[in-house]
Amino acid sequence: MSASSDMPIFNPAFETASREQIRARQLELLKEQIQWIWDHSAYYRPKLEAIGFEPGDLKSLDDLVRLPFTDKSALRDTYPYGMFAVPMEQVIRLHASSGTTGKPIVVGYNQHDIEEWRLCIESVMQMAGVVPGDRVQMAFGYGMFTGGFGLHYGAEGLGCMIIPAGAGNTERHLMQIADYGTTVLVATPSYAMHICEVGEQQGFDWASSTLRVGLFGGEPCPPALKAEIESRMHIFCTDNYGLTEVMGPGVSGECLVSRNQQHINEDHFFWEVVDPQTGEPVGEGEIGELVLTPLQKQAFPVLRYRTHDLTRVTTEPCGCGRSTARMDKIRSRTDDMLIIRGTNFFPSQVEDVLAQIEEVSPIYRIEVDNETGLDRVTLTLELENEVFTDDWREIEKYRKMIIRRLHDVLQFNVVLKLVNPGQIERTTGKAKHVLDHRR
Ligand SMILES: [Zn+2]
C-alpha cells in the first residue's frame, strides 16, 4: 500500500492547470452563475437589486465579496421551495438534510445539476485511486441524505460496478465483500470500523481480501481512526467533504499524496476563507470559516454559503500532480471556537494533544469561566483503567505531564482535573463537551 502519484486524473485540463488558468476559468463560470441567478432566482434577484449590483458588475473574482453571505437560516426560512430557481417540473430530485431541530432543509436538482454532481464525485473518487472496473460497495443509506445517491451515480459514471448494499446488515456486507470481490467500500469511518471488527471476530481474512480502498464520508474521520482502519483492514482510506446546502458530497476529496488535505473541485466551487467574527477574508493558510459559492448550479444556486466549518486552504501544487487548492480536513465548527484571553481556541487542539497521551481516554470536558477576572479553562480527563491508581504522587506526575504538553500547544495553562475512568458523562450524538460559563 503506497501513495501513488501516477494515478489517472479525472479532468487534467483543469485539475493540473496553472493557478492563473484556474482563476480565469472560475471567473468565467462565476459570471455565468451570477447571470443565471439574476435571470432565474426570485430569492436572490431582489437582494442583488437592493445593493445595486448587476451581473455586469462582476469584473473580477474579488468583486464577489460585495455580495451578501447566505446562512442556513435562509434555507430554513424559505422551506421547502423558496430558493429554487427553476420551474418545479424541471426538478428531478430532492434531497434534505436531517434537521436536529424543526424542519429539515430541502434542496433540488435538475438534470444539469445531477450531471455536474456526478462529475464532482467521479473526480473525488479518482483522487482516492478508484478506477473504472472497481467494484464499489455502498454502505451509506439511500434516502434523503445526499451521500448514498451522490456516491452511487459517481461510481457508475466512472465505470465502476456498484453494489448498492445500503446501510446496516454487517454480516451481509462481509459476505458481499468476499463473494462479489468488492474493491472499494463507501462508508462512514465508524461503520467501516464496525465491519472491520465484526469481520475479525468471524475470522475474516482482511489481509487477503480484494478490498483496496475505503471511501469515507458522512462524519468527521480523525486521522487516528483512519490509520487504525488502514492497518487492520489492509486498505487505503481517504475521505471527502461536502454539504447538502451546496450540492452534497463532492466539494473536495483527499488524494493519495496529501494525507488529511482535500482538493477542492474548483471548477464547481469558489471558496473563500473568512474570519468567523468579522466575515473578512483571512490570509492564505490561515484558519477561518469556509464559504462556498457553487459555480454551476441551476435548480438551487447559493451565493457565498457560510458553512460554519473551520479550515485553512493552500494553493501550493500537490505531489499528485493536481494544482487545485487543498483544504485541511474539517476539524471544528465555528460554533466550537472559543476566545480565551483574546486568542482563538478550538477543542480540536486539545483532542490532538490527548491523542498522543496513552494514559488518558479521549473523552474530555472543557469548562471556561472568568470568575477571577481572567479567562480560566478547566479540563476534566479520565485516566485509563490501566494507569488509574490511588497513589496521588503518581497521579500528580501525570497531571504535570499533561499540563505541560497542553501548554506547548495552547500557550496557556489549563486547570486539569483527572477523574476515575467512566466518570465523565457519555452523551449520544453531538457530545456537549464544552461548557462556557462566561456567557
Ligand atoms: Zn494531491
GROMACS .gro file of C-alpha atoms and ligand atoms in nm:
model
  440
    1MET     CA    1   0.000   0.000   0.000
    2SER     CA    2   0.174   0.317  -0.107
    3ALA     CA    3   0.078   0.665  -0.215
    4SER     CA    4   0.095   0.686  -0.589
    5SER     CA    5   0.133   0.996  -0.798
    6ASP     CA    6   0.078   0.825  -1.131
    7MET     CA    7  -0.294   0.760  -1.086
    8PRO     CA    8  -0.513   0.897  -1.363
    9ILE     CA    9  -0.652   1.246  -1.307
   10PHE     CA   10  -1.018   1.290  -1.386
   11ASN     CA   11  -1.001   1.627  -1.561
   12PRO     CA   12  -0.633   1.704  -1.624
   13ALA     CA   13  -0.707   2.010  -1.838
   14PHE     CA   14  -0.848   2.179  -1.531
   15GLU     CA   15  -0.700   1.995  -1.233
   16THR     CA   16  -0.341   2.041  -1.345
   17ALA     CA   17  -0.380   2.387  -1.500
   18SER     CA   18  -0.184   2.684  -1.366
   19ARG     CA   19  -0.339   2.886  -1.085
   20GLU     CA   20  -0.396   3.172  -1.331
   21GLN     CA   21  -0.584   2.941  -1.567
   22ILE     CA   22  -0.791   2.801  -1.282
   23ARG     CA   23  -0.879   3.152  -1.163
   24ALA     CA   24  -0.967   3.259  -1.516
   25ARG     CA   25  -1.200   2.962  -1.561
   26GLN     CA   26  -1.358   3.033  -1.222
   27LEU     CA   27  -1.424   3.393  -1.321
   28GLU     CA   28  -1.589   3.280  -1.642
   29LEU     CA   29  -1.809   3.033  -1.451
   30LEU     CA   30  -1.890   3.282  -1.178
   31LYS     CA   31  -2.006   3.538  -1.432
   32GLU     CA   32  -2.238   3.280  -1.587
   33GLN     CA   33  -2.362   3.173  -1.244
   34ILE     CA   34  -2.442   3.530  -1.136
   35GLN     CA   35  -2.624   3.585  -1.465
   36TRP     CA   36  -2.823   3.265  -1.406
   37ILE     CA   37  -2.915   3.378  -1.056
   38TRP     CA   38  -3.012   3.723  -1.184
   39ASP     CA   39  -3.234   3.572  -1.451
   40HIS     CA   40  -3.389   3.288  -1.251
   41SER     CA   41  -3.371   3.334  -0.876
   42ALA     CA   42  -3.671   3.506  -0.723
   43TYR     CA   43  -3.490   3.482  -0.392
   44TYR     CA   44  -3.158   3.647  -0.488
   45ARG     CA   45  -3.267   3.896  -0.755
   46PRO     CA   46  -3.419   4.145  -0.509
   47LYS     CA   47  -3.119   4.108  -0.282
   48LEU     CA   48  -2.882   4.198  -0.566
   49GLU     CA   49  -3.103   4.488  -0.675
   50ALA     CA   50  -3.114   4.618  -0.319
   51ILE     CA   51  -2.737   4.664  -0.314
   52GLY     CA   52  -2.730   4.799  -0.669
   53PHE     CA   53  -2.541   4.501  -0.806
   54GLU     CA   54  -2.596   4.385  -1.163
   55PRO     CA   55  -2.433   4.082  -1.329
   56GLY     CA   56  -2.206   4.308  -1.539
   57ASP     CA   57  -2.056   4.450  -1.218
   58LEU     CA   58  -1.865   4.129  -1.158
   59LYS     CA   59  -1.534   4.209  -1.325
   60SER     CA   60  -1.302   4.000  -1.110
   61LEU     CA   61  -1.331   3.722  -0.853
   62ASP     CA   62  -1.265   3.982  -0.583
   63ASP     CA   63  -1.593   4.154  -0.668
   64LEU     CA   64  -1.780   3.860  -0.515
   65VAL     CA   65  -1.712   3.999  -0.166
   66ARG     CA   66  -1.962   4.277  -0.242
   67LEU     CA   67  -2.240   4.019  -0.237
   68PRO     CA   68  -2.415   3.913   0.083
   69PHE     CA   69  -2.346   3.586   0.260
   70THR     CA   70  -2.610   3.314   0.272
   71ASP     CA   71  -2.664   3.136   0.601
   72LYS     CA   72  -2.852   2.819   0.683
   73SER     CA   73  -3.135   3.028   0.825
   74ALA     CA   74  -3.216   3.146   0.471
   75LEU     CA   75  -3.270   2.786   0.366
   76ARG     CA   76  -3.492   2.724   0.664
   77ASP     CA   77  -3.693   3.042   0.615
   78THR     CA   78  -3.768   2.954   0.252
   79TYR     CA   79  -3.866   2.592   0.325
   80PRO     CA   80  -3.939   2.397   0.114
   81TYR     CA   81  -3.907   2.554  -0.231
   82GLY     CA   82  -3.842   2.926  -0.181
   83MET     CA   83  -3.485   2.921  -0.310
   84PHE     CA   84  -3.545   2.702  -0.613
   85ALA     CA   85  -3.452   2.878  -0.937
   86VAL     CA   86  -3.615   2.653  -1.197
   87PRO     CA   87  -3.982   2.562  -1.250
   88MET     CA   88  -4.076   2.270  -1.025
   89GLU     CA   89  -4.146   2.041  -1.321
   90GLN     CA   90  -3.776   2.061  -1.412
   91VAL     CA   91  -3.666   1.945  -1.068
   92ILE     CA   92  -3.585   1.575  -1.095
   93ARG     CA   93  -3.454   1.507  -0.745
   94LEU     CA   94  -3.500   1.632  -0.390
   95HIS     CA   95  -3.263   1.580  -0.102
   96ALA     CA   96  -3.283   1.709   0.251
   97SER     CA   97  -3.053   1.744   0.544
   98SER     CA   98  -3.160   1.599   0.873
   99GLY     CA   99  -3.253   1.894   1.087
  100THR     CA  100  -3.172   1.843   1.450
  101THR     CA  101  -3.438   2.099   1.533
  102GLY     CA  102  -3.751   2.178   1.338
  103LYS     CA  103  -3.786   2.124   0.966
  104PRO     CA  104  -3.504   1.989   0.753
  105ILE     CA  105  -3.363   2.199   0.472
  106VAL     CA  106  -3.467   2.087   0.125
  107VAL     CA  107  -3.258   2.118  -0.190
  108GLY     CA  108  -3.344   2.036  -0.552
  109TYR     CA  109  -3.156   1.933  -0.865
  110ASN     CA  110  -3.243   1.949  -1.232
  111GLN     CA  111  -3.091   1.721  -1.495
  112HIS     CA  112  -2.794   1.954  -1.540
  113ASP     CA  113  -2.721   1.963  -1.164
  114ILE     CA  114  -2.731   1.584  -1.134
  115GLU     CA  115  -2.480   1.561  -1.420
  116GLU     CA  116  -2.246   1.815  -1.262
  117TRP     CA  117  -2.274   1.641  -0.927
  118ARG     CA  118  -2.179   1.312  -1.089
  119LEU     CA  119  -1.865   1.474  -1.236
  120CYS     CA  120  -1.766   1.607  -0.893
  121ILE     CA  121  -1.798   1.260  -0.739
  122GLU     CA  122  -1.607   1.099  -1.024
  123SER     CA  123  -1.327   1.344  -0.962
  124VAL     CA  124  -1.324   1.277  -0.587
  125MET     CA  125  -1.323   0.902  -0.647
  126GLN     CA  126  -1.027   0.925  -0.882
  127MET     CA  127  -0.839   1.130  -0.624
  128ALA     CA  128  -0.878   0.829  -0.393
  129GLY     CA  129  -0.735   0.595  -0.655
  130VAL     CA  130  -1.066   0.445  -0.767
  131VAL     CA  131  -1.055   0.343  -1.133
  132PRO     CA  132  -1.305   0.214  -1.390
  133GLY     CA  133  -1.369  -0.153  -1.324
  134ASP     CA  134  -1.351  -0.118  -0.947
  135ARG     CA  135  -1.632  -0.288  -0.756
  136VAL     CA  136  -1.780  -0.031  -0.524
  137GLN     CA  137  -1.986  -0.148  -0.229
  138MET     CA  138  -2.216   0.113  -0.083
  139ALA     CA  139  -2.264   0.108   0.293
  140PHE     CA  140  -2.426   0.452   0.306
  141GLY     CA  141  -2.801   0.461   0.339
  142TYR     CA  142  -3.000   0.563   0.033
  143GLY     CA  143  -3.269   0.819   0.106
  144MET     CA  144  -3.297   1.192   0.160
  145PHE     CA  145  -2.932   1.201   0.274
  146THR     CA  146  -2.711   1.308  -0.020
  147GLY     CA  147  -2.435   1.054   0.047
  148GLY     CA  148  -2.592   0.737  -0.092
  149PHE     CA  149  -2.723   0.857  -0.426
  150GLY     CA  150  -2.438   1.104  -0.470
  151LEU     CA  151  -2.166   0.841  -0.450
  152HIS     CA  152  -2.380   0.586  -0.634
  153TYR     CA  153  -2.407   0.783  -0.957
  154GLY     CA  154  -2.047   0.899  -0.939
  155ALA     CA  155  -1.926   0.539  -0.917
  156GLU     CA  156  -2.145   0.431  -1.207
  157GLY     CA  157  -2.034   0.730  -1.411
  158LEU     CA  158  -1.672   0.640  -1.359
  159GLY     CA  159  -1.739   0.293  -1.493
  160CYS     CA  160  -1.732   0.103  -1.166
  161MET     CA  161  -1.961  -0.181  -1.074
  162ILE     CA  162  -2.178  -0.057  -0.791
  163ILE     CA  163  -2.307  -0.294  -0.524
  164PRO     CA  164  -2.590  -0.092  -0.370
  165ALA     CA  165  -2.592  -0.275  -0.038
  166GLY     CA  166  -2.702   0.021   0.171
  167ALA     CA  167  -2.661   0.076   0.543
  168GLY     CA  168  -2.670  -0.197   0.804
  169ASN     CA  169  -2.661  -0.578   0.793
  170THR     CA  170  -2.290  -0.612   0.862
  171GLU     CA  171  -2.277  -0.988   0.805
  172ARG     CA  172  -2.423  -0.945   0.459
  173HIS     CA  173  -2.165  -0.674   0.386
  174LEU     CA  174  -1.888  -0.918   0.480
  175MET     CA  175  -2.040  -1.189   0.262
  176GLN     CA  176  -2.067  -0.948  -0.030
  177ILE     CA  177  -1.708  -0.828   0.005
  178ALA     CA  178  -1.589  -1.189  -0.002
  179ASP     CA  179  -1.821  -1.324  -0.272
  180TYR     CA  180  -1.851  -1.027  -0.509
  181GLY     CA  181  -1.486  -0.926  -0.499
  182THR     CA  182  -1.550  -0.578  -0.366
  183THR     CA  183  -1.252  -0.346  -0.410
  184VAL     CA  184  -1.393  -0.017  -0.274
  185LEU     CA  185  -1.603   0.032   0.038
  186VAL     CA  186  -1.808   0.352   0.073
  187ALA     CA  187  -1.898   0.402   0.438
  188THR     CA  188  -1.883   0.629   0.737
  189PRO     CA  189  -1.550   0.565   0.910
  190SER     CA  190  -1.724   0.441   1.223
  191TYR     CA  191  -1.926   0.188   1.025
  192ALA     CA  192  -1.615   0.076   0.837
  193MET     CA  193  -1.453   0.015   1.177
  194HIS     CA  194  -1.756  -0.187   1.280
  195ILE     CA  195  -1.740  -0.400   0.964
  196CYS     CA  196  -1.371  -0.450   1.035
  197GLU     CA  197  -1.431  -0.565   1.393
  198VAL     CA  198  -1.721  -0.795   1.312
  199GLY     CA  199  -1.509  -0.945   1.034
  200GLU     CA  200  -1.217  -1.002   1.271
  201GLN     CA  201  -1.446  -1.174   1.522
  202GLN     CA  202  -1.564  -1.408   1.247
  203GLY     CA  203  -1.214  -1.483   1.125
  204PHE     CA  204  -1.246  -1.277   0.806
  205ASP     CA  205  -0.901  -1.251   0.648
  206TRP     CA  206  -0.865  -0.880   0.569
  207ALA     CA  207  -0.506  -0.920   0.452
  208SER     CA  208  -0.605  -1.139   0.159
  209SER     CA  209  -0.941  -0.972   0.082
  210THR     CA  210  -0.993  -0.796  -0.252
  211LEU     CA  211  -1.082  -0.471  -0.072
  212ARG     CA  212  -0.833  -0.197  -0.161
  213VAL     CA  213  -0.990   0.143  -0.089
  214GLY     CA  214  -1.213   0.287   0.182
  215LEU     CA  215  -1.401   0.594   0.070
  216PHE     CA  216  -1.528   0.766   0.379
  217GLY     CA  217  -1.770   1.048   0.443
  218GLY     CA  218  -2.080   1.146   0.635
  219GLU     CA  219  -1.897   1.223   0.957
  220PRO     CA  220  -1.553   1.352   1.057
  221CYS     CA  221  -1.274   1.098   1.026
  222PRO     CA  222  -1.000   1.155   1.285
  223PRO     CA  223  -0.655   1.065   1.144
  224ALA     CA  224  -0.601   0.809   1.422
  225LEU     CA  225  -0.919   0.623   1.331
  226LYS     CA  226  -0.825   0.626   0.965
  227ALA     CA  227  -0.480   0.486   1.040
  228GLU     CA  228  -0.633   0.215   1.256
  229ILE     CA  229  -0.874   0.107   0.983
  230GLU     CA  230  -0.598   0.111   0.723
  231SER     CA  231  -0.373  -0.119   0.920
  232ARG     CA  232  -0.644  -0.361   1.031
  233MET     CA  233  -0.833  -0.386   0.701
  234HIS     CA  234  -0.521  -0.358   0.483
  235ILE     CA  235  -0.673  -0.087   0.268
  236PHE     CA  236  -0.607   0.275   0.176
  237CYS     CA  237  -0.865   0.518   0.313
  238THR     CA  238  -0.950   0.869   0.205
  239ASP     CA  239  -1.238   1.089   0.290
  240ASN     CA  240  -1.421   1.362   0.113
  241TYR     CA  241  -1.618   1.668   0.207
  242GLY     CA  242  -1.941   1.823   0.101
  243LEU     CA  243  -2.266   1.954   0.233
  244THR     CA  244  -2.623   1.926   0.117
  245GLU     CA  245  -2.674   2.302   0.101
  246VAL     CA  246  -2.424   2.345  -0.184
  247MET     CA  247  -2.465   2.002  -0.352
  248GLY     CA  248  -2.380   1.710  -0.123
  249PRO     CA  249  -2.054   1.511  -0.123
  250GLY     CA  250  -1.812   1.609  -0.398
  251VAL     CA  251  -1.692   1.951  -0.286
  252SER     CA  252  -1.345   1.822  -0.211
  253GLY     CA  253  -1.161   1.494  -0.179
  254GLU     CA  254  -0.839   1.357  -0.039
  255CYS     CA  255  -0.576   1.246  -0.288
  256LEU     CA  256  -0.324   0.970  -0.234
  257VAL     CA  257  -0.036   1.208  -0.166
  258SER     CA  258  -0.153   1.489   0.066
  259ARG     CA  259  -0.295   1.298   0.357
  260ASN     CA  260  -0.556   1.483   0.560
  261GLN     CA  261  -0.600   1.754   0.300
  262GLN     CA  262  -0.864   1.757   0.030
  263HIS     CA  263  -0.851   1.901  -0.322
  264ILE     CA  264  -1.143   2.134  -0.386
  265ASN     CA  265  -1.329   2.080  -0.712
  266GLU     CA  266  -1.262   2.441  -0.807
  267ASP     CA  267  -1.445   2.419  -1.138
  268HIS     CA  268  -1.762   2.368  -0.934
  269PHE     CA  269  -1.698   2.562  -0.617
  270PHE     CA  270  -1.549   2.901  -0.546
  271TRP     CA  271  -1.404   2.901  -0.198
  272GLU     CA  272  -1.332   3.179   0.047
  273VAL     CA  273  -1.193   3.155   0.399
  274VAL     CA  274  -1.315   3.431   0.628
  275ASP     CA  275  -1.282   3.537   0.989
  276PRO     CA  276  -1.595   3.391   1.150
  277GLN     CA  277  -1.643   3.706   1.357
  278THR     CA  278  -1.593   3.979   1.101
  279GLY     CA  279  -1.660   3.799   0.771
  280GLU     CA  280  -1.338   3.950   0.633
  281PRO     CA  281  -1.108   3.722   0.430
  282VAL     CA  282  -0.810   3.571   0.615
  283GLY     CA  283  -0.470   3.520   0.453
  284GLU     CA  284  -0.386   3.203   0.263
  285GLY     CA  285  -0.301   2.922   0.503
  286GLU     CA  286  -0.479   3.084   0.798
  287ILE     CA  287  -0.766   2.912   0.975
  288GLY     CA  288  -1.109   3.057   0.916
  289GLU     CA  289  -1.462   2.973   0.813
  290LEU     CA  290  -1.509   2.810   0.474
  291VAL     CA  291  -1.751   2.998   0.249
  292LEU     CA  292  -1.864   2.826  -0.072
  293THR     CA  293  -2.029   2.952  -0.388
  294PRO     CA  294  -2.129   2.673  -0.627
  295LEU     CA  295  -2.033   2.777  -0.981
  296GLN     CA  296  -2.259   2.557  -1.191
  297LYS     CA  297  -2.585   2.512  -1.006
  298GLN     CA  298  -2.920   2.578  -1.173
  299ALA     CA  299  -3.207   2.447  -0.960
  300PHE     CA  300  -3.064   2.552  -0.627
  301PRO     CA  301  -2.795   2.818  -0.665
  302VAL     CA  302  -2.643   2.957  -0.347
  303LEU     CA  303  -2.424   3.263  -0.308
  304ARG     CA  304  -2.142   3.273  -0.053
  305TYR     CA  305  -2.274   2.999   0.170
  306ARG     CA  306  -2.136   3.011   0.522
  307THR     CA  307  -2.052   2.652   0.610
  308HIS     CA  308  -1.954   2.726   0.972
  309ASP     CA  309  -1.675   2.475   0.912
  310LEU     CA  310  -1.325   2.586   1.004
  311THR     CA  311  -1.034   2.504   0.779
  312ARG     CA  312  -0.737   2.655   0.600
  313VAL     CA  313  -0.659   2.637   0.230
  314THR     CA  314  -0.334   2.620   0.039
  315THR     CA  315  -0.282   2.671  -0.335
  316GLU     CA  316   0.067   2.520  -0.338
  317PRO     CA  317   0.095   2.247  -0.604
  318CYS     CA  318   0.048   1.892  -0.477
  319GLY     CA  319   0.271   1.591  -0.534
  320CYS     CA  320  -0.020   1.410  -0.701
  321GLY     CA  321   0.006   1.649  -0.994
  322ARG     CA  322  -0.307   1.848  -0.920
  323SER     CA  323  -0.284   2.224  -0.883
  324THR     CA  324  -0.633   2.268  -0.741
  325ALA     CA  325  -0.643   2.421  -0.393
  326ARG     CA  326  -0.632   2.192  -0.092
  327MET     CA  327  -0.829   2.246   0.227
  328ASP     CA  328  -0.741   2.090   0.560
  329LYS     CA  329  -0.990   1.832   0.668
  330ILE     CA  330  -1.261   1.992   0.875
  331ARG     CA  331  -1.184   1.952   1.242
  332SER     CA  332  -1.402   2.215   1.405
  333ARG     CA  333  -1.708   2.427   1.357
  334THR     CA  334  -1.725   2.798   1.419
  335ASP     CA  335  -1.972   2.724   1.699
  336ASP     CA  336  -1.691   2.530   1.871
  337MET     CA  337  -1.450   2.822   1.864
  338LEU     CA  338  -1.380   2.989   2.196
  339ILE     CA  339  -1.187   3.307   2.253
  340ILE     CA  340  -0.956   3.261   2.551
  341ARG     CA  341  -0.768   3.573   2.666
  342GLY     CA  342  -0.811   3.724   2.322
  343THR     CA  343  -0.689   3.419   2.127
  344ASN     CA  344  -0.894   3.177   1.917
  345PHE     CA  345  -0.910   2.836   2.080
  346PHE     CA  346  -1.051   2.514   1.934
  347PRO     CA  347  -1.138   2.200   2.130
  348SER     CA  348  -0.975   2.003   1.846
  349GLN     CA  349  -0.639   2.139   1.967
  350VAL     CA  350  -0.698   1.960   2.297
  351GLU     CA  351  -0.807   1.646   2.111
  352ASP     CA  352  -0.483   1.648   1.913
  353VAL     CA  353  -0.277   1.656   2.233
  354LEU     CA  354  -0.489   1.389   2.404
  355ALA     CA  355  -0.449   1.158   2.105
  356GLN     CA  356  -0.077   1.145   2.182
  357ILE     CA  357  -0.113   1.066   2.550
  358GLU     CA  358  -0.179   0.699   2.616
  359GLU     CA  359  -0.261   0.739   2.982
  360VAL     CA  360  -0.587   0.931   2.927
  361SER     CA  361  -0.906   0.837   2.746
  362PRO     CA  362  -1.013   1.060   2.454
  363ILE     CA  363  -1.324   1.164   2.644
  364TYR     CA  364  -1.297   1.509   2.794
  365ARG     CA  365  -1.490   1.807   2.926
  366ILE     CA  366  -1.385   2.169   2.895
  367GLU     CA  367  -1.529   2.441   3.116
  368VAL     CA  368  -1.449   2.808   3.080
  369ASP     CA  369  -1.515   3.078   3.337
  370ASN     CA  370  -1.379   3.419   3.428
  371GLU     CA  371  -1.461   3.430   3.796
  372THR     CA  372  -1.116   3.558   3.875
  373GLY     CA  373  -1.143   3.827   3.608
  374LEU     CA  374  -0.921   3.631   3.373
  375ASP     CA  375  -1.044   3.356   3.139
  376ARG     CA  376  -0.984   3.021   3.302
  377VAL     CA  377  -1.007   2.685   3.124
  378THR     CA  378  -1.073   2.375   3.331
  379LEU     CA  379  -1.016   2.045   3.155
  380THR     CA  380  -1.151   1.721   3.301
  381LEU     CA  381  -0.998   1.396   3.181
  382GLU     CA  382  -1.032   1.031   3.270
  383LEU     CA  383  -0.724   0.826   3.337
  384GLU     CA  384  -0.725   0.495   3.152
  385ASN     CA  385  -0.806   0.191   3.365
  386GLU     CA  386  -0.455   0.051   3.337
  387VAL     CA  387  -0.289   0.357   3.487
  388PHE     CA  388  -0.555   0.452   3.737
  389THR     CA  389  -0.407   0.436   4.084
  390ASP     CA  390  -0.476   0.553   4.439
  391ASP     CA  391  -0.123   0.684   4.469
  392TRP     CA  392  -0.162   1.063   4.449
  393ARG     CA  393   0.206   1.110   4.366
  394GLU     CA  394   0.162   0.902   4.051
  395ILE     CA  395  -0.149   1.098   3.956
  396GLU     CA  396   0.035   1.424   4.016
  397LYS     CA  397   0.309   1.309   3.780
  398TYR     CA  398   0.056   1.250   3.501
  399ARG     CA  399  -0.114   1.580   3.577
  400LYS     CA  400   0.205   1.782   3.537
  401MET     CA  401   0.299   1.599   3.218
  402ILE     CA  402  -0.040   1.665   3.059
  403ILE     CA  403  -0.047   2.032   3.163
  404ARG     CA  404   0.298   2.080   3.012
  405ARG     CA  405   0.203   1.918   2.684
  406LEU     CA  406  -0.114   2.120   2.657
  407HIS     CA  407   0.078   2.438   2.730
  408ASP     CA  408   0.314   2.367   2.440
  409VAL     CA  409   0.017   2.381   2.202
  410LEU     CA  410  -0.220   2.628   2.367
  411GLN     CA  411   0.037   2.869   2.514
  412PHE     CA  412  -0.161   2.895   2.836
  413ASN     CA  413  -0.204   2.671   3.139
  414VAL     CA  414  -0.529   2.487   3.195
  415VAL     CA  415  -0.667   2.377   3.529
  416LEU     CA  416  -0.658   1.999   3.499
  417LYS     CA  417  -0.885   1.756   3.682
  418LEU     CA  418  -0.809   1.386   3.650
  419VAL     CA  419  -1.102   1.163   3.740
  420ASN     CA  420  -1.179   0.792   3.767
  421PRO     CA  421  -1.245   0.603   3.446
  422GLY     CA  422  -1.610   0.634   3.341
  423GLN     CA  423  -1.683   0.948   3.545
  424ILE     CA  424  -1.740   1.189   3.258
  425GLU     CA  425  -2.096   1.163   3.140
  426ARG     CA  426  -2.138   0.997   2.798
  427THR     CA  427  -2.381   1.155   2.560
  428THR     CA  428  -2.509   1.021   2.235
  429GLY     CA  429  -2.492   1.231   1.921
  430LYS     CA  430  -2.309   1.557   1.938
  431ALA     CA  431  -2.135   1.545   2.270
  432LYS     CA  432  -2.173   1.855   2.481
  433HIS     CA  433  -1.815   1.851   2.597
  434VAL     CA  434  -1.757   2.226   2.614
  435LEU     CA  435  -1.929   2.444   2.871
  436ASP     CA  436  -1.869   2.816   2.856
  437HIS     CA  437  -1.988   2.972   3.181
  438ARG     CA  438  -1.886   3.321   3.073
  439ARG     CA  439  -2.199   3.382   2.866
  440ZN      ZN  440  -0.294   1.589  -0.433
   0.00000   0.00000   0.00000
